[in-house]
Coordinates of N, CA and C in Angstrom, one line a residue:
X300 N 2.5 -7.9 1.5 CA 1.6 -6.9 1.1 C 0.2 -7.6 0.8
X301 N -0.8 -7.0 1.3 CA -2.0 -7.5 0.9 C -2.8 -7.2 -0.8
X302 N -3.7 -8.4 -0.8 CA -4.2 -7.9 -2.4 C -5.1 -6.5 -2.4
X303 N -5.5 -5.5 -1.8 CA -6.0 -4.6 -1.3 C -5.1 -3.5 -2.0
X304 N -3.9 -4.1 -0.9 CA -2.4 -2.8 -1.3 C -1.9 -2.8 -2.6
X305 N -1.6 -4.1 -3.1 CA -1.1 -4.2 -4.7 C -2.4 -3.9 -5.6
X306 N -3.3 -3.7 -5.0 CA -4.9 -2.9 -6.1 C -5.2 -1.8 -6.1
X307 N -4.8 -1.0 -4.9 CA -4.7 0.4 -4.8 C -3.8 1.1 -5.5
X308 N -2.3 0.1 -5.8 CA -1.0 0.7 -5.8 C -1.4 0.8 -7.0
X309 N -2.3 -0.5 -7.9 CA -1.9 -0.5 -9.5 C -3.0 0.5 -9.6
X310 N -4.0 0.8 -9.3 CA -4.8 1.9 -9.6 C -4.5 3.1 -9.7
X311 N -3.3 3.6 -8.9 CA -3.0 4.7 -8.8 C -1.7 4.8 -9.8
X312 N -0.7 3.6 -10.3 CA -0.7 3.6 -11.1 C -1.7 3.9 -13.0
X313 N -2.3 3.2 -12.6 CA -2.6 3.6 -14.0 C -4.0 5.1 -14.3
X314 N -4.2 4.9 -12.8 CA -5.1 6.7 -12.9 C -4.0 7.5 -13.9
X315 N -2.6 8.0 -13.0 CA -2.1 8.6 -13.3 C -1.1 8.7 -15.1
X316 N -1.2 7.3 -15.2 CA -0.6 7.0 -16.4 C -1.9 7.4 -18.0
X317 N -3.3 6.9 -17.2 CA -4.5 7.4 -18.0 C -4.5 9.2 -18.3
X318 N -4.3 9.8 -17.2 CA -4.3 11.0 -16.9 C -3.4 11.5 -18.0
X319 N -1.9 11.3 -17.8 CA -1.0 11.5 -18.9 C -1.0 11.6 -20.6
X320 N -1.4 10.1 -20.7 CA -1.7 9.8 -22.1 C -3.3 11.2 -22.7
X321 N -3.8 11.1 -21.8 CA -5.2 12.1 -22.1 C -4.9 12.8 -22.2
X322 N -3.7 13.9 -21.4 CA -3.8 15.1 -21.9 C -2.9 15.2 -22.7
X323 N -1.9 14.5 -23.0 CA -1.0 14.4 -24.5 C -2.3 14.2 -25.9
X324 N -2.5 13.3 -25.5 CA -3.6 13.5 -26.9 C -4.7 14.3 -27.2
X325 N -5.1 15.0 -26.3 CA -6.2 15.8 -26.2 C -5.0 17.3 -26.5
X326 N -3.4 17.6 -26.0 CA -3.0 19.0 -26.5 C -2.5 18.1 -27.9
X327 N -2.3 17.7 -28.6 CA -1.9 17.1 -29.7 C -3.1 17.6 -30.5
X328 N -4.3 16.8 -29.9 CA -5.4 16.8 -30.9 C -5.7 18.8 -31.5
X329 N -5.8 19.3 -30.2 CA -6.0 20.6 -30.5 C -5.0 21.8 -30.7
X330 N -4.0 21.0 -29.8 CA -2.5 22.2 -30.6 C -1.3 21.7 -31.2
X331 N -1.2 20.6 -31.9 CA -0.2 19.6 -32.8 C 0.8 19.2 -31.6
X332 N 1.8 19.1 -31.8 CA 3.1 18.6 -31.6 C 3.4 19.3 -30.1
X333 N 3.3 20.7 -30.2 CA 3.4 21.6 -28.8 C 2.4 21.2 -27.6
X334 N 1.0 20.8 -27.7 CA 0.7 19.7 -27.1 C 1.0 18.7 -26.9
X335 N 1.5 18.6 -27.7 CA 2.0 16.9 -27.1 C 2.8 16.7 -26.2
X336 N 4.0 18.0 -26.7 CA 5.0 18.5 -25.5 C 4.2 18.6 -24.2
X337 N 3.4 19.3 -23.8 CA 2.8 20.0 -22.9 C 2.3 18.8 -21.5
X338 N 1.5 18.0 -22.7 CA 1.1 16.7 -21.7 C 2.3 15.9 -21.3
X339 N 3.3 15.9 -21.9 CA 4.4 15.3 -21.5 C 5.1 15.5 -20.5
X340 N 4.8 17.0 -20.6 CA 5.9 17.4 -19.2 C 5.1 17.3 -18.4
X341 N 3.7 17.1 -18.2 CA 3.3 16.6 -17.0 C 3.9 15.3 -16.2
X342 N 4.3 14.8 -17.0 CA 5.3 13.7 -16.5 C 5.8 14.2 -14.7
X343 N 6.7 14.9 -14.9 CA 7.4 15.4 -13.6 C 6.6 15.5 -12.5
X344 N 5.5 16.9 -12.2 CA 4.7 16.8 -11.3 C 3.8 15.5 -11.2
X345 N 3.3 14.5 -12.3 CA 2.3 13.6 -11.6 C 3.3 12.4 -11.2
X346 N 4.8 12.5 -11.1 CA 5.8 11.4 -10.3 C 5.5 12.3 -8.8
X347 N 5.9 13.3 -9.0 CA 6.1 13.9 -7.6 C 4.7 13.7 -6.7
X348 N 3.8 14.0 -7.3 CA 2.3 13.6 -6.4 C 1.9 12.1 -6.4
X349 N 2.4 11.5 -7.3 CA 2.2 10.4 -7.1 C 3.0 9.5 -5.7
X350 N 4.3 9.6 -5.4 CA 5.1 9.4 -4.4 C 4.2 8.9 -3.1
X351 N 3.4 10.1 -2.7 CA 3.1 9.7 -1.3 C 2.1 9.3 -1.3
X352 N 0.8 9.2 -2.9 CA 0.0 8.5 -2.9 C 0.1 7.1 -2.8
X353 N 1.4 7.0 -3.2 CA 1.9 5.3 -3.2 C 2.2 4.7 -1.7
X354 N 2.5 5.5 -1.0 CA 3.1 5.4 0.5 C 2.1 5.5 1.0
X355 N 0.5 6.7 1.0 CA -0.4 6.5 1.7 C -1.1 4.7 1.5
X356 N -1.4 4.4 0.2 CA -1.9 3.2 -0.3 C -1.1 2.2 0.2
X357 N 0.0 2.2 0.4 CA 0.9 1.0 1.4 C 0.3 0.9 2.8
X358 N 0.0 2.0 3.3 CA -0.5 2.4 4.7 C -2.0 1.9 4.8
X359 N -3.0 2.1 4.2 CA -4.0 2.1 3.8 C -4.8 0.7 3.7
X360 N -3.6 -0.1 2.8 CA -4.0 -1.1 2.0 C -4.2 -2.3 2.8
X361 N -3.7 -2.3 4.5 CA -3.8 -3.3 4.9 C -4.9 -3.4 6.3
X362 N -5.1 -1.8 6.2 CA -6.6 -1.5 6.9 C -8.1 -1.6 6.5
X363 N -8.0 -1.9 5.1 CA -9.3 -1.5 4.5 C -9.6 -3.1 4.0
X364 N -10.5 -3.1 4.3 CA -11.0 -5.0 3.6 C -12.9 -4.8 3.6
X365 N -12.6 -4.6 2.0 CA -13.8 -4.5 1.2 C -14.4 -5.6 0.9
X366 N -16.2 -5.8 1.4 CA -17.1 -6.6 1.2 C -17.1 -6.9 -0.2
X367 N -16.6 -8.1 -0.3 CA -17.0 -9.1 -1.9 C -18.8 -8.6 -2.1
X368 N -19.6 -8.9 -1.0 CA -20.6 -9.1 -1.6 C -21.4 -7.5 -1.9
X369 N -21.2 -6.5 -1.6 CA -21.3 -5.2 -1.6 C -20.7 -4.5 -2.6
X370 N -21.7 -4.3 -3.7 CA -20.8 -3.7 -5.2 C -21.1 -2.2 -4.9
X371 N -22.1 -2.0 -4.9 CA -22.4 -0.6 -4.4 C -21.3 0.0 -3.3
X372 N -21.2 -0.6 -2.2 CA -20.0 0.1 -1.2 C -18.6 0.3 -1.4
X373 N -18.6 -1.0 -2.5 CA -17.0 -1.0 -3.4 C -16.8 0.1 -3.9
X374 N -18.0 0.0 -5.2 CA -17.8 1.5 -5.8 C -17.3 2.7 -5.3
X375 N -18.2 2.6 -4.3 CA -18.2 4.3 -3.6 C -17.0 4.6 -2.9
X376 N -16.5 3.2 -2.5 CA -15.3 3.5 -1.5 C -14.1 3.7 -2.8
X377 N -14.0 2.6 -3.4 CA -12.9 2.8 -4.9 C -13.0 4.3 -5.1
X378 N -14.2 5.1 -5.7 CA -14.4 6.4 -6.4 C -13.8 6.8 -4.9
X379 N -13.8 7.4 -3.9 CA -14.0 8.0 -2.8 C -12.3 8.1 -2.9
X380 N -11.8 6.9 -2.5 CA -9.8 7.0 -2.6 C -9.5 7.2 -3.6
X381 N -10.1 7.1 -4.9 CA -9.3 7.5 -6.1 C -9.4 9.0 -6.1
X382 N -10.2 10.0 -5.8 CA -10.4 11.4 -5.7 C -9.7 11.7 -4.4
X383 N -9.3 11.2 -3.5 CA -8.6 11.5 -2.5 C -6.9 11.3 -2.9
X384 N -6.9 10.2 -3.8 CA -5.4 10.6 -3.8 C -4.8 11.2 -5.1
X385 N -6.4 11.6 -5.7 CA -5.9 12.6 -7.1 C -6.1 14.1 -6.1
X386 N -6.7 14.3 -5.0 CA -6.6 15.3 -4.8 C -5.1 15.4 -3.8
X387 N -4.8 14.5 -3.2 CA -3.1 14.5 -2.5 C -2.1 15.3 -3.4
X388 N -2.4 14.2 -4.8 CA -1.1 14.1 -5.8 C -1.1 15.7 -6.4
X389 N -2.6 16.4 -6.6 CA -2.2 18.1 -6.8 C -1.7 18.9 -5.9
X390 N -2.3 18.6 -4.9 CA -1.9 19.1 -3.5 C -0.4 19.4 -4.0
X391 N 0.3 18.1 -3.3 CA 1.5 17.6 -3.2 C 2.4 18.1 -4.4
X392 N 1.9 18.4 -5.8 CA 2.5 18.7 -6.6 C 2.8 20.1 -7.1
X393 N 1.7 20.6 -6.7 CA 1.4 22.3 -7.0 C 2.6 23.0 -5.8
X394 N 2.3 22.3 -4.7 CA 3.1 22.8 -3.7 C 4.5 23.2 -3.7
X395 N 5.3 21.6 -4.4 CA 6.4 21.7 -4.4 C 7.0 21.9 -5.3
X396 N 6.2 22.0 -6.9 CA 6.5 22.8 -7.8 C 6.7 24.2 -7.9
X397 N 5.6 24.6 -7.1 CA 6.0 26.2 -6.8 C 7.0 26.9 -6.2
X398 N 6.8 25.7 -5.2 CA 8.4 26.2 -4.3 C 9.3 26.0 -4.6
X399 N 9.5 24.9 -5.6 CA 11.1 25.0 -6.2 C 11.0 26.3 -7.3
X400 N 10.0 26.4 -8.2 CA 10.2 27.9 -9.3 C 10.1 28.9 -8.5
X401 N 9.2 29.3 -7.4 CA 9.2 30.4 -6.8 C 10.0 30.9 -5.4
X402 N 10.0 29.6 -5.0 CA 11.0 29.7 -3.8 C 10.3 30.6 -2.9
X403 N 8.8 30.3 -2.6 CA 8.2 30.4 -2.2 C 6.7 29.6 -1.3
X404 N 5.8 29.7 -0.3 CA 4.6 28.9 -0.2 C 3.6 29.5 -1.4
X405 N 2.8 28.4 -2.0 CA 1.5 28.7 -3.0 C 0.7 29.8 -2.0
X406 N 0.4 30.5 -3.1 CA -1.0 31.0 -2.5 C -2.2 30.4 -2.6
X407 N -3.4 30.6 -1.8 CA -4.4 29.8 -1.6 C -4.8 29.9 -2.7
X408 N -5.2 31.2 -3.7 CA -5.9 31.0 -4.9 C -5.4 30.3 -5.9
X409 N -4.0 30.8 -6.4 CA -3.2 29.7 -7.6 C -3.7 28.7 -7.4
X410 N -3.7 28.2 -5.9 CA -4.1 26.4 -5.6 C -5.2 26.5 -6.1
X411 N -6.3 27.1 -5.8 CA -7.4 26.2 -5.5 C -7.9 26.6 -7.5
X412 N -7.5 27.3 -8.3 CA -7.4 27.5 -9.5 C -6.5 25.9 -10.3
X413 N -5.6 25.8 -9.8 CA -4.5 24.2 -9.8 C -5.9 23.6 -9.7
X414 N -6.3 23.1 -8.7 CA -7.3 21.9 -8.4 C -8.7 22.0 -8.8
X415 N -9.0 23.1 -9.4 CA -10.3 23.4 -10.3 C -9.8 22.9 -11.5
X416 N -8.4 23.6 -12.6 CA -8.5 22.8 -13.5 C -8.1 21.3 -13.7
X417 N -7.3 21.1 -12.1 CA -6.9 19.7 -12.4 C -8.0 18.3 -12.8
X418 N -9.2 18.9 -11.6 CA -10.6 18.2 -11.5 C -11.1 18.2 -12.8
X419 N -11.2 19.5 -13.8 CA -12.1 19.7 -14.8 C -11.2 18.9 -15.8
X420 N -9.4 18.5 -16.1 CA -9.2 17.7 -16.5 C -8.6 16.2 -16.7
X421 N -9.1 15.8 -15.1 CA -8.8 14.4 -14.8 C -9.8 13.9 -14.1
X422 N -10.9 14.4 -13.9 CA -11.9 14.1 -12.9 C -13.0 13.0 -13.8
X423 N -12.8 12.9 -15.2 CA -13.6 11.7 -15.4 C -12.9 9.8 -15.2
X424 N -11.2 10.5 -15.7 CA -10.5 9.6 -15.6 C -10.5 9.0 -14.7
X425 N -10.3 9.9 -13.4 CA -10.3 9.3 -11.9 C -11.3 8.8 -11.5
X426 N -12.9 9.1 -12.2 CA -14.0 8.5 -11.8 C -14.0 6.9 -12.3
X427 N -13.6 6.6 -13.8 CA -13.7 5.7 -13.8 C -12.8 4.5 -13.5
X428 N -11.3 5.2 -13.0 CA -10.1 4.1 -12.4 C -10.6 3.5 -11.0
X429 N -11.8 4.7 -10.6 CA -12.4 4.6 -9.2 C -13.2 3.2 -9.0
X430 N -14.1 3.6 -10.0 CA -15.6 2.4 -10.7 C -14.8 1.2 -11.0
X431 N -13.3 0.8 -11.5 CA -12.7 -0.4 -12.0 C -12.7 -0.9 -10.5
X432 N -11.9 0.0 -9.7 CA -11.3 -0.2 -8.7 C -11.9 -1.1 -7.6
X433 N -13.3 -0.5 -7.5 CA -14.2 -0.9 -6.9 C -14.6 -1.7 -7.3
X434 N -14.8 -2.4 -8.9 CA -15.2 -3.6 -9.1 C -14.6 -4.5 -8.7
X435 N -13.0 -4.0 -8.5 CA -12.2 -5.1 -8.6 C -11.9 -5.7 -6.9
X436 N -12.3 -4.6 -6.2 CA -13.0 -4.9 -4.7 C -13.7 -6.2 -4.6
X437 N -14.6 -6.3 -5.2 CA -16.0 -6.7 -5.1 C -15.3 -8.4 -5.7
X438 N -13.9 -8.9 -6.2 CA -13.8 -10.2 -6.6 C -11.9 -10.1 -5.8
X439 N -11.7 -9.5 -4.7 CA -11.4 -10.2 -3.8 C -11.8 -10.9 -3.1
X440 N -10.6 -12.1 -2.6 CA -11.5 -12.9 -1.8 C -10.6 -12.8 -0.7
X441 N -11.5 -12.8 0.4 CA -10.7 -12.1 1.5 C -10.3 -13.7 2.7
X442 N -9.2 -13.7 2.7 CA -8.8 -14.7 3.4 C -8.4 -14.5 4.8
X443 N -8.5 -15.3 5.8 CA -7.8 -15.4 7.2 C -6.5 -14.4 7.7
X444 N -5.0 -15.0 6.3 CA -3.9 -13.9 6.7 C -4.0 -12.9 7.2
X445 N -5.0 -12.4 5.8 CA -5.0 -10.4 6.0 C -5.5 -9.4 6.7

């Protein structure tokens, strides 16, 4: 595996782990203990979206070789896949969540309501796992192997 792919993986790692902890303490902060529950059980759906973001980023990770000396393109590109695979992992989750309670396909509106609030609450998180991400672009060193 390339250092690309183990940087993507751990990103999408800890987006999603950032993501969790935030909304546990943010329904805690504002609705005690029943928040806390609440962010918790996010648990389930952001395993399930997470899955194929992990599998895309395996795929991904050995195509993409980011300019060290380019911080600006790092950035953009980091921020660019971290919203691409926070928007997968709703996708991916809304979908197959529904279909197992509803035993049914989502409708387009539920969804696109799903991915309004998911944006309004993970969309700074994701910005900034993006901005790491891409720093951390920018101090690979890209060798011959890869």
């Amino acid at each position: 595996m390339s250092r690309t792919t183990l940087l993507l993986c751990r990103a999408i790692v800890v987006e999603f782990a950032v993501i969790i902890i935030s909304f546990s303490l943010f329904g805690m902060l504002y609705y005690g203990k029943e928040g806390f529950l609440t962010g918790i059980s996010l648990f389930f759906p952001i395993i399930i979206g997470a899955l194929p973001c992990l599998l895309i980023a395996l795929f991904i990770g050995n195509h993409i070789k980011p300019n060290p000396q380019q911080l600006f393109e790092n950035i953009f590109l980091g921020v660019i896949l971290m919203f691409l695979f926070f928007l997968i992992a709703v996708i991916t989750a809304a979908v197959v969540l529904y279909f197992i309670m509803e035993g049914r396909w989502i409708h387009s509106q539920i969804l696109s309501e799903i991915l309004t609030l998911s944006f309004y609450g993970g969309g700074i998180q994701t910005l900034g796992v993006g901005i790491w991400l891409g720093g951390k672009f920018c101090l690979i060193k890209q060798s011959s192997e890869e």
